[in-house]
mmCIF file of C-alpha atoms and ligand atoms in Angstrom:
data_model
loop_
_atom_site.group_PDB
_atom_site.id
_atom_site.type_symbol
_atom_site.label_atom_id
_atom_site.label_comp_id
_atom_site.label_asym_id
_atom_site.label_seq_id
_atom_site.Cartn_x
_atom_site.Cartn_y
_atom_site.Cartn_z
ATOM 1 C CA MET M 1 -0.070 -0.048 0.054
ATOM 2 C CA ASP M 2 1.092 3.577 -0.584
ATOM 3 C CA THR M 3 1.795 6.093 1.874
ATOM 4 C CA ALA M 4 -0.083 9.470 1.852
ATOM 5 C CA ASP M 5 1.810 12.113 0.182
ATOM 6 C CA PRO M 6 2.109 15.125 2.626
ATOM 7 C CA THR M 7 2.458 17.633 -0.116
ATOM 8 C CA ARG M 8 -0.791 17.126 -1.521
ATOM 9 C CA PRO M 9 -3.891 18.921 -0.299
ATOM 10 C CA GLY M 10 -5.604 17.341 2.615
ATOM 11 C CA VAL M 11 -8.833 16.660 0.824
ATOM 12 C CA ARG M 12 -7.118 14.691 -2.015
ATOM 13 C CA ALA M 13 -5.370 12.616 0.675
ATOM 14 C CA GLU M 14 -8.815 12.044 2.244
ATOM 15 C CA LEU M 15 -10.335 10.985 -1.059
ATOM 16 C CA ARG M 16 -7.573 8.606 -1.828
ATOM 17 C CA ALA M 17 -7.833 7.069 1.622
ATOM 18 C CA ARG M 18 -11.481 6.111 1.012
ATOM 19 C CA PRO M 19 -10.964 3.036 -1.090
ATOM 20 C CA ARG M 20 -8.584 1.882 1.363
ATOM 21 C CA HIS M 21 -11.413 2.046 4.118
ATOM 22 C CA VAL M 22 -13.792 0.476 1.883
ATOM 23 C CA ALA M 23 -11.456 -2.548 1.126
ATOM 24 C CA SER M 24 -10.821 -2.915 4.804
ATOM 25 C CA ALA M 25 -14.512 -2.977 5.662
ATOM 26 C CA LEU M 26 -15.070 -5.422 2.887
ATOM 27 C CA ALA M 27 -12.189 -7.670 4.005
ATOM 28 C CA LEU M 28 -13.701 -7.894 7.492
ATOM 29 C CA ALA M 29 -16.995 -8.572 5.966
ATOM 30 C CA LEU M 30 -15.457 -11.390 4.012
ATOM 31 C CA LEU M 31 -13.593 -12.785 6.953
ATOM 32 C CA ILE M 32 -16.910 -12.784 8.888
ATOM 33 C CA ALA M 33 -18.805 -14.557 6.044
ATOM 34 C CA GLY M 34 -15.789 -17.021 5.725
ATOM 35 C CA LEU M 35 -16.207 -17.874 9.599
ATOM 36 C CA VAL M 36 -19.908 -18.482 9.124
ATOM 37 C CA VAL M 37 -19.494 -20.654 6.147
ATOM 38 C CA SER M 38 -16.745 -22.519 7.595
ATOM 39 C CA SER M 39 -18.420 -23.106 11.029
ATOM 40 C CA PRO M 40 -20.229 -26.319 11.821
ATOM 41 C CA GLY M 41 -24.168 -26.182 11.529
ATOM 42 C CA PRO M 42 -25.748 -25.143 14.759
ATOM 43 C CA ARG M 43 -26.833 -28.266 16.702
ATOM 44 C CA SER M 44 -29.140 -26.584 18.759
ATOM 45 C CA ALA M 45 -30.676 -23.895 16.270
ATOM 46 C CA GLN M 46 -34.388 -23.324 17.003
ATOM 47 C CA ALA M 47 -37.152 -21.638 15.375
ATOM 48 C CA VAL M 48 -36.039 -22.724 11.975
ATOM 49 C CA GLY M 49 -37.892 -24.678 9.367
ATOM 50 C CA ARG M 50 -41.495 -24.767 8.784
ATOM 51 C CA LEU M 51 -43.503 -27.006 10.684
ATOM 52 C CA PRO M 52 -43.317 -30.336 9.041
ATOM 53 C CA SER M 53 -46.484 -31.828 7.127
ATOM 54 C CA CYS M 54 -48.541 -34.409 8.698
ATOM 55 C CA ASP M 55 -46.563 -37.255 6.713
ATOM 56 C CA LEU M 56 -45.688 -40.134 9.210
ATOM 57 C CA GLY M 57 -42.242 -40.401 10.241
ATOM 58 C CA ASN M 58 -39.873 -41.726 12.769
ATOM 59 C CA VAL M 59 -37.288 -39.400 14.127
ATOM 60 C CA TYR M 60 -36.300 -39.473 17.680
ATOM 61 C CA THR M 61 -37.197 -36.154 19.338
ATOM 62 C CA VAL M 62 -34.703 -33.885 20.654
ATOM 63 C CA PRO M 63 -34.796 -32.992 23.629
ATOM 64 C CA ARG M 64 -36.135 -36.007 25.326
ATOM 65 C CA GLY M 65 -34.512 -36.492 28.482
ATOM 66 C CA TYR M 66 -36.665 -37.217 31.532
ATOM 67 C CA ASP M 67 -35.865 -33.793 32.823
ATOM 68 C CA ASP M 68 -36.747 -32.296 29.500
ATOM 69 C CA TRP M 69 -40.405 -33.172 29.955
ATOM 70 C CA SER M 70 -41.866 -29.904 29.563
ATOM 71 C CA VAL M 71 -40.494 -29.282 26.252
ATOM 72 C CA THR M 72 -40.435 -32.806 24.589
ATOM 73 C CA LEU M 73 -42.502 -33.026 21.439
ATOM 74 C CA VAL M 74 -44.128 -36.202 20.199
ATOM 75 C CA ASP M 75 -46.206 -36.138 16.970
ATOM 76 C CA ARG M 76 -46.484 -37.936 13.709
ATOM 77 C CA LEU M 77 -42.905 -37.551 12.871
ATOM 78 C CA LEU M 78 -41.188 -37.259 16.373
ATOM 79 C CA ARG M 79 -41.066 -39.940 18.808
ATOM 80 C CA VAL M 80 -39.483 -41.486 22.060
ATOM 81 C CA GLU M 81 -37.689 -44.842 22.408
ATOM 82 C CA LYS M 82 -39.811 -47.840 23.071
ATOM 83 C CA ASP M 83 -38.199 -48.255 26.554
ATOM 84 C CA TYR M 84 -39.073 -44.612 27.366
ATOM 85 C CA VAL M 85 -40.612 -45.006 30.835
ATOM 86 C CA PRO M 86 -40.892 -41.979 33.105
ATOM 87 C CA PRO M 87 -38.929 -42.775 36.504
ATOM 88 C CA ASP M 88 -41.563 -40.974 38.568
ATOM 89 C CA LEU M 89 -44.962 -42.347 37.841
ATOM 90 C CA VAL M 90 -47.524 -41.909 40.561
ATOM 91 C CA HIS M 91 -51.216 -43.005 40.743
ATOM 92 C CA VAL M 92 -53.540 -40.078 39.829
ATOM 93 C CA GLY M 93 -55.343 -40.730 43.183
ATOM 94 C CA GLU M 94 -52.584 -38.749 44.614
ATOM 95 C CA ALA M 95 -53.922 -35.706 42.870
ATOM 96 C CA GLY M 96 -57.211 -36.428 44.351
ATOM 97 C CA LEU M 97 -58.591 -37.541 40.989
ATOM 98 C CA PRO M 98 -61.250 -40.296 40.460
ATOM 99 C CA GLY M 99 -60.662 -42.783 37.745
ATOM 100 C CA GLY M 100 -57.485 -44.824 37.132
ATOM 101 C CA GLY M 101 -53.959 -44.396 35.592
ATOM 102 C CA HIS M 102 -50.722 -42.915 36.384
ATOM 103 C CA ILE M 103 -48.903 -39.471 35.721
ATOM 104 C CA ARG M 104 -45.518 -38.211 36.352
ATOM 105 C CA ALA M 105 -44.957 -36.913 39.821
ATOM 106 C CA VAL M 106 -43.729 -33.657 38.415
ATOM 107 C CA ALA M 107 -47.279 -33.041 37.484
ATOM 108 C CA ILE M 108 -49.027 -33.959 40.806
ATOM 109 C CA ASP M 109 -49.115 -30.554 42.716
ATOM 110 C CA ASP M 110 -50.654 -28.681 39.846
ATOM 111 C CA THR M 111 -53.118 -31.507 39.096
ATOM 112 C CA ARG M 112 -54.233 -31.738 42.679
ATOM 113 C CA ALA M 113 -54.777 -27.731 42.576
ATOM 114 C CA MET M 114 -56.628 -28.140 39.238
ATOM 115 C CA ALA M 115 -58.928 -31.103 40.336
ATOM 116 C CA ARG M 116 -59.684 -28.920 43.586
ATOM 117 C CA ALA M 117 -60.693 -25.916 41.601
ATOM 118 C CA ALA M 118 -62.838 -27.664 39.083
ATOM 119 C CA ARG M 119 -64.657 -29.329 41.889
ATOM 120 C CA ALA M 120 -65.195 -25.998 43.710
ATOM 121 C CA ALA M 121 -66.551 -24.768 40.141
ATOM 122 C CA GLY M 122 -69.089 -27.595 40.205
ATOM 123 C CA ALA M 123 -67.180 -29.323 37.278
ATOM 124 C CA PRO M 124 -65.502 -32.139 38.940
ATOM 125 C CA ILE M 125 -62.938 -34.216 36.760
ATOM 126 C CA GLY M 126 -61.670 -37.600 36.558
ATOM 127 C CA VAL M 127 -59.248 -39.435 34.691
ATOM 128 C CA TRP M 128 -60.080 -42.013 31.974
ATOM 129 C CA SER M 129 -56.555 -42.829 30.765
ATOM 130 C CA GLY M 130 -53.173 -41.746 31.900
ATOM 131 C CA TYR M 131 -49.722 -43.202 31.238
ATOM 132 C CA ARG M 132 -49.452 -45.896 28.819
ATOM 133 C CA SER M 133 -46.434 -47.976 28.061
ATOM 134 C CA TYR M 134 -45.171 -48.432 24.415
ATOM 135 C CA GLU M 135 -46.485 -52.105 24.535
ATOM 136 C CA GLU M 136 -49.716 -50.778 25.658
ATOM 137 C CA GLN M 137 -49.872 -48.433 22.746
ATOM 138 C CA VAL M 138 -49.053 -51.237 20.241
ATOM 139 C CA GLN M 139 -52.177 -52.992 21.627
ATOM 140 C CA ILE M 140 -54.399 -49.957 21.264
ATOM 141 C CA PHE M 141 -53.156 -48.753 18.011
ATOM 142 C CA ASN M 142 -53.275 -52.223 16.513
ATOM 143 C CA GLY M 143 -56.790 -52.726 17.903
ATOM 144 C CA TYR M 144 -57.931 -49.518 16.039
ATOM 145 C CA ALA M 145 -56.063 -50.544 12.867
ATOM 146 C CA ARG M 146 -57.671 -53.856 12.770
ATOM 147 C CA GLU M 147 -61.364 -52.480 13.463
ATOM 148 C CA ASN M 148 -61.304 -49.470 11.449
ATOM 149 C CA GLY M 149 -58.382 -49.805 9.038
ATOM 150 C CA LEU M 150 -54.976 -48.196 9.205
ATOM 151 C CA ASP M 151 -55.977 -45.212 7.115
ATOM 152 C CA SER M 152 -58.495 -44.522 9.803
ATOM 153 C CA ALA M 153 -56.743 -45.334 12.866
ATOM 154 C CA ILE M 154 -53.677 -42.833 12.256
ATOM 155 C CA THR M 155 -56.228 -40.038 12.192
ATOM 156 C CA TYR M 156 -57.159 -40.484 15.809
ATOM 157 C CA SER M 157 -54.777 -42.508 17.429
ATOM 158 C CA GLN M 158 -50.679 -42.101 17.648
ATOM 159 C CA ARG M 159 -48.593 -44.779 16.706
ATOM 160 C CA PRO M 160 -46.507 -46.414 19.483
ATOM 161 C CA GLY M 161 -43.558 -44.177 20.508
ATOM 162 C CA HIS M 162 -45.493 -41.123 19.106
ATOM 163 C CA SER M 163 -47.944 -40.830 22.074
ATOM 164 C CA GLU M 164 -48.110 -38.143 24.805
ATOM 165 C CA HIS M 165 -49.586 -40.915 27.069
ATOM 166 C CA GLN M 166 -45.874 -42.385 26.872
ATOM 167 C CA LEU M 167 -44.583 -39.283 28.244
ATOM 168 C CA GLY M 168 -46.435 -39.751 31.346
ATOM 169 C CA LEU M 169 -47.985 -36.192 30.755
ATOM 170 C CA GLY M 170 -50.923 -36.874 28.539
ATOM 171 C CA VAL M 171 -54.116 -37.720 29.991
ATOM 172 C CA ASP M 172 -57.643 -38.323 28.622
ATOM 173 C CA PHE M 173 -59.983 -36.552 31.217
ATOM 174 C CA MET M 174 -63.533 -37.480 31.892
ATOM 175 C CA SER M 175 -66.229 -35.897 34.139
ATOM 176 C CA ALA M 176 -66.037 -37.290 37.700
ATOM 177 C CA GLY M 177 -68.540 -39.959 37.953
ATOM 178 C CA GLY M 178 -68.976 -40.058 34.240
ATOM 179 C CA GLY M 179 -67.724 -42.663 31.704
ATOM 180 C CA ASN M 180 -65.957 -42.589 28.586
ATOM 181 C CA PRO M 181 -65.469 -39.052 27.429
ATOM 182 C CA LEU M 182 -65.160 -40.089 23.678
ATOM 183 C CA PRO M 183 -68.849 -39.985 22.615
ATOM 184 C CA GLY M 184 -70.231 -36.494 21.671
ATOM 185 C CA ASP M 185 -68.242 -33.321 22.443
ATOM 186 C CA TRP M 186 -66.707 -33.530 25.829
ATOM 187 C CA ALA M 187 -66.088 -29.717 25.648
ATOM 188 C CA THR M 188 -69.907 -29.122 25.910
ATOM 189 C CA THR M 189 -69.959 -30.783 29.339
ATOM 190 C CA ALA M 190 -69.528 -28.854 32.517
ATOM 191 C CA ALA M 191 -66.037 -30.412 33.247
ATOM 192 C CA GLY M 192 -65.125 -30.341 29.610
ATOM 193 C CA ARG M 193 -65.901 -26.582 29.439
ATOM 194 C CA TRP M 194 -64.239 -25.870 32.583
ATOM 195 C CA MET M 195 -61.124 -27.633 31.266
ATOM 196 C CA ARG M 196 -61.133 -25.872 28.074
ATOM 197 C CA ASP M 197 -61.234 -22.488 29.856
ATOM 198 C CA ASN M 198 -59.102 -23.012 32.920
ATOM 199 C CA SER M 199 -56.662 -25.896 32.657
ATOM 200 C CA TRP M 200 -53.524 -23.949 31.066
ATOM 201 C CA LYS M 201 -53.586 -21.904 34.525
ATOM 202 C CA PHE M 202 -52.525 -25.124 36.215
ATOM 203 C CA GLY M 203 -50.099 -26.305 33.488
ATOM 204 C CA TRP M 204 -52.349 -28.389 31.289
ATOM 205 C CA VAL M 205 -53.259 -27.550 27.626
ATOM 206 C CA ASN M 206 -55.525 -29.582 25.316
ATOM 207 C CA SER M 207 -53.306 -31.019 22.678
ATOM 208 C CA TYR M 208 -55.714 -31.741 19.716
ATOM 209 C CA PRO M 209 -58.295 -28.812 19.468
ATOM 210 C CA ARG M 210 -60.535 -28.599 16.382
ATOM 211 C CA GLY M 211 -59.100 -27.658 13.118
ATOM 212 C CA GLU M 212 -59.793 -24.912 10.575
ATOM 213 C CA GLY M 213 -63.376 -23.685 10.533
ATOM 214 C CA GLY M 214 -64.364 -25.989 13.451
ATOM 215 C CA ALA M 215 -63.107 -29.041 11.486
ATOM 216 C CA ARG M 216 -62.601 -32.278 13.436
ATOM 217 C CA TRP M 217 -59.385 -32.824 11.577
ATOM 218 C CA ASN M 218 -56.509 -30.427 12.534
ATOM 219 C CA ASP M 219 -53.635 -29.625 10.009
ATOM 220 C CA ARG M 220 -51.675 -28.080 12.953
ATOM 221 C CA THR M 221 -51.737 -31.031 15.238
ATOM 222 C CA CYS M 222 -52.094 -33.808 12.624
ATOM 223 C CA LEU M 223 -54.723 -35.454 14.634
ATOM 224 C CA ARG M 224 -58.491 -35.510 14.908
ATOM 225 C CA TYR M 225 -60.318 -33.326 17.500
ATOM 226 C CA GLU M 226 -59.961 -34.691 21.246
ATOM 227 C CA PRO M 227 -61.424 -32.284 23.541
ATOM 228 C CA TRP M 228 -60.565 -34.732 26.381
ATOM 229 C CA HIS M 229 -57.006 -35.273 25.849
ATOM 230 C CA TYR M 230 -54.539 -32.741 27.743
ATOM 231 C CA ARG M 231 -50.992 -32.612 28.081
ATOM 232 C CA TYR M 232 -48.971 -31.261 31.121
ATOM 233 C CA LEU M 233 -46.373 -28.869 30.247
ATOM 234 C CA GLY M 234 -45.972 -26.876 33.678
ATOM 235 C CA ARG M 235 -47.400 -23.578 34.417
ATOM 236 C CA GLU M 236 -44.753 -21.433 32.579
ATOM 237 C CA VAL M 237 -44.692 -23.356 29.209
ATOM 238 C CA ALA M 238 -48.502 -23.848 29.357
ATOM 239 C CA ALA M 239 -49.238 -20.171 29.869
ATOM 240 C CA LYS M 240 -46.820 -19.159 26.942
ATOM 241 C CA VAL M 241 -48.530 -21.771 24.849
ATOM 242 C CA HIS M 242 -52.011 -20.463 25.887
ATOM 243 C CA ARG M 243 -50.883 -16.672 25.124
ATOM 244 C CA SER M 244 -49.308 -17.704 21.825
ATOM 245 C CA GLY M 245 -52.524 -18.948 20.277
ATOM 246 C CA LEU M 246 -50.537 -21.923 18.812
ATOM 247 C CA THR M 247 -50.887 -25.549 19.364
ATOM 248 C CA ILE M 248 -48.574 -27.546 21.641
ATOM 249 C CA ARG M 249 -47.158 -29.118 18.689
ATOM 250 C CA GLU M 250 -46.450 -25.579 16.794
ATOM 251 C CA TYR M 251 -45.083 -23.947 20.007
ATOM 252 C CA LEU M 252 -42.775 -26.761 20.988
ATOM 253 C CA TRP M 253 -41.526 -27.130 17.396
ATOM 254 C CA ARG M 254 -41.012 -23.354 17.103
ATOM 255 C CA ASN M 255 -39.407 -22.807 20.521
ATOM 256 C CA HIS M 256 -37.837 -25.810 21.895
ATOM 257 C CA THR M 257 -37.471 -28.852 19.348
ATOM 258 C CA LEU M 258 -33.956 -29.045 18.053
ATOM 259 C CA LEU M 259 -33.184 -29.028 14.456
ATOM 260 C CA ASP M 260 -30.021 -28.966 12.359
ATOM 261 C CA SER M 261 -29.082 -25.856 10.104
ATOM 262 C CA SER M 262 -31.302 -27.012 7.456
ATOM 263 C CA GLY M 263 -34.301 -26.873 9.651
ATOM 264 C CA ARG M 264 -34.754 -30.669 9.859
ATOM 265 C CA PRO M 265 -35.228 -32.381 13.148
ATOM 266 C CA ILE M 266 -32.121 -33.693 14.636
ATOM 267 C CA ALA M 267 -32.145 -37.425 14.082
ATOM 268 C CA THR M 268 -30.483 -39.633 16.598
ATOM 269 C CA PRO M 269 -30.491 -43.032 14.980
ATOM 270 C CA THR M 270 -30.131 -45.026 18.347
ATOM 271 C CA PRO M 271 -31.146 -47.593 19.173
ATOM 272 C CA THR M 272 -30.519 -49.187 15.963
ATOM 273 C CA PRO M 273 -33.800 -50.744 14.756
ATOM 274 C CA SER M 274 -33.817 -54.444 14.099
ATOM 275 C CA ALA M 275 -35.234 -55.034 10.372
ATOM 276 C CA THR M 276 -36.564 -58.447 11.209
ATOM 277 C CA PRO M 277 -38.493 -58.551 14.442
ATOM 278 C CA SER M 278 -37.582 -61.482 16.732
ATOM 279 C CA ARG M 279 -40.220 -64.229 17.217
ATOM 280 C CA SER M 280 -40.810 -63.134 20.705
ATOM 281 C CA ARG M 281 -44.375 -62.927 22.243
ATOM 282 C CA GLU M 282 -43.763 -59.115 22.115
ATOM 283 C CA ALA M 283 -42.845 -59.040 18.441
ATOM 284 C CA SER M 284 -46.092 -60.769 17.520
ATOM 285 C CA THR M 285 -48.067 -58.106 19.283
ATOM 286 C CA THR M 286 -46.224 -55.512 17.275
ATOM 287 C CA THR M 287 -47.118 -57.052 13.810
ATOM 288 C CA MET M 288 -48.829 -54.455 11.566
ATOM 289 C CA PRO M 289 -51.498 -55.181 9.067
ATOM 290 C CA THR M 290 -50.141 -54.621 5.637
ATOM 291 C CA VAL M 291 -51.882 -51.652 4.047
ATOM 292 C CA THR M 292 -51.371 -50.221 0.560
ATOM 293 C CA PRO M 293 -51.553 -46.173 0.421
ATOM 294 C CA SER M 294 -54.973 -45.106 -0.243
ATOM 295 C CA GLU M 295 -56.021 -42.462 -3.051
ATOM 296 C CA ARG M 296 -56.301 -40.078 0.000
ATOM 297 C CA GLY M 297 -52.396 -39.811 0.043
ATOM 298 C CA VAL M 298 -52.117 -41.559 3.397
ATOM 299 C CA PRO M 299 -48.556 -42.937 3.734
ATOM 300 C CA ALA M 300 -47.689 -46.548 3.305
ATOM 301 C CA ALA M 301 -48.112 -48.724 6.207
ATOM 302 C CA PRO M 302 -46.205 -47.087 9.082
ATOM 303 C CA SER M 303 -43.914 -49.488 10.814
ATOM 304 C CA VAL M 304 -44.356 -49.806 14.646
ATOM 305 C CA GLU M 305 -40.710 -50.883 14.686
ATOM 306 C CA PRO M 306 -38.495 -47.906 15.190
ATOM 307 C CA THR M 307 -37.072 -47.038 11.725
ATOM 308 C CA VAL M 308 -35.295 -43.596 11.688
ATOM 309 C CA ALA M 309 -36.013 -41.599 8.568
ATOM 310 C CA SER M 310 -33.030 -41.942 6.432
ATOM 311 C CA ALA M 311 -32.787 -38.175 5.199
ATOM 312 C CA PRO M 312 -32.445 -36.565 8.759
ATOM 313 C CA ALA M 313 -30.076 -39.542 9.904
ATOM 314 C CA THR M 314 -27.625 -38.611 7.342
ATOM 315 C CA VAL M 315 -27.698 -34.912 8.341
ATOM 316 C CA SER M 316 -24.132 -33.665 8.384
ATOM 317 C CA GLN M 317 -22.880 -31.555 11.385
ATOM 318 C CA TYR M 318 -20.998 -29.499 8.927
ATOM 319 C CA ASP M 319 -23.921 -28.561 6.646
ATOM 320 C CA VAL M 320 -23.655 -25.349 4.920
ATOM 321 C CA ASP M 321 -26.587 -23.090 4.033
ATOM 322 C CA PRO M 322 -26.423 -22.770 0.151
ATOM 323 C CA LEU M 323 -27.555 -19.212 0.738
ATOM 324 C CA VAL M 324 -24.725 -18.214 2.957
ATOM 325 C CA LEU M 325 -22.381 -19.818 0.576
ATOM 326 C CA VAL M 326 -23.622 -17.863 -2.378
ATOM 327 C CA ALA M 327 -23.585 -14.591 -0.125
ATOM 328 C CA GLY M 328 -19.962 -15.267 0.760
ATOM 329 C CA LEU M 329 -18.809 -15.862 -2.929
ATOM 330 C CA LEU M 330 -20.477 -12.679 -3.930
ATOM 331 C CA GLY M 331 -18.894 -10.663 -1.166
ATOM 332 C CA LEU M 332 -15.489 -12.288 -2.274
ATOM 333 C CA ALA M 333 -15.961 -11.297 -5.873
ATOM 334 C CA GLY M 334 -17.313 -7.706 -4.926
ATOM 335 C CA ALA M 335 -14.325 -7.205 -2.654
ATOM 336 C CA LEU M 336 -11.758 -8.271 -5.379
ATOM 337 C CA ALA M 337 -13.296 -6.104 -7.917
ATOM 338 C CA LEU M 338 -13.038 -2.964 -5.596
ATOM 339 C CA VAL M 339 -9.563 -3.884 -4.444
ATOM 340 C CA GLY M 340 -8.532 -4.275 -8.188
ATOM 341 C CA ARG M 341 -10.153 -0.904 -9.206
ATOM 342 C CA ALA M 342 -8.395 1.021 -6.462
ATOM 343 C CA TRP M 343 -5.035 -0.522 -7.322
ATOM 344 C CA ALA M 344 -5.702 0.363 -11.113
ATOM 345 C CA ARG M 345 -6.589 3.988 -10.001
ATOM 346 C CA ARG M 346 -3.543 4.439 -8.048
ATOM 347 C CA ARG M 347 -1.128 3.189 -10.750
ATOM 348 C CA ALA M 348 -2.824 5.315 -13.378
ATOM 349 C CA ARG M 349 -1.874 8.346 -11.349
HETATM 350 ZN ZN1 LIG T 401 -55.355 -39.390 24.896
#
């Protein structure tokens, strides 16, 4: 680089110095762009990527540690392992709720307070169904599939591994003293209405509200309307979900579910699924009926055995966003052109 000629007028010196500043700024920008391009894709990037479609998949959700209970998302795509069994299951009677079943102890105090408040409001609640193991969900889902066909079953029941009931935080409530909440619209009963309006204050949110225009199918939850099914999120997260106007699935996906830099969920392909189930008693209960995809576009028969979706499983930790790469290259070209022009001018003088 040349040095400023002290004999020239100050104004000229300042004008000549400008390209150097521009070049320096560009070099700095280039350096930053280079760092962005070469750095590994963020393993814990959040709020990127569109909410996945309702296609069936088998990706282990992240986070899913037992301590991450308030933000663990399961849906048609995301799941937990077969041996995911919450370590602190307690009977719902401990929350003063009639009915049967278990929930995680982390939910007991809020649930007890909710049960008391519902009773005081003249809308006492009970539990129809609480925690379900993977194996119990196999029985239930396969029963529905046998009865109504797979295409129908997957619109109202989650496959094993994908159920909030396995988290120990999903409960099908009922009216205390009442029976099965499924027939009719439970949200129109005293207990159902009270839950719809108040449960979030106690950490519980309805997982499967009605869809667009009051439809029974909901594209945002990928399940049919279930006014009785609630998920415990803890008061803090439940209040945020309530205020956001989003469904649990949308809120957790947007704010807590971990994605790679491409916006795909981080797949953790462990444990390795076995392609051929063993001939054990358990394996016989997990056999799925073979179903061909229907004209309605319902995906081919989902496998009850965990099979991690191949695309996310091959996600590289060093994925580079193509946009960042293009921006970096354009920046480099621009910087070189400007530096070249500055040199040419200087030499022409
Ligand atoms: Zn349920």
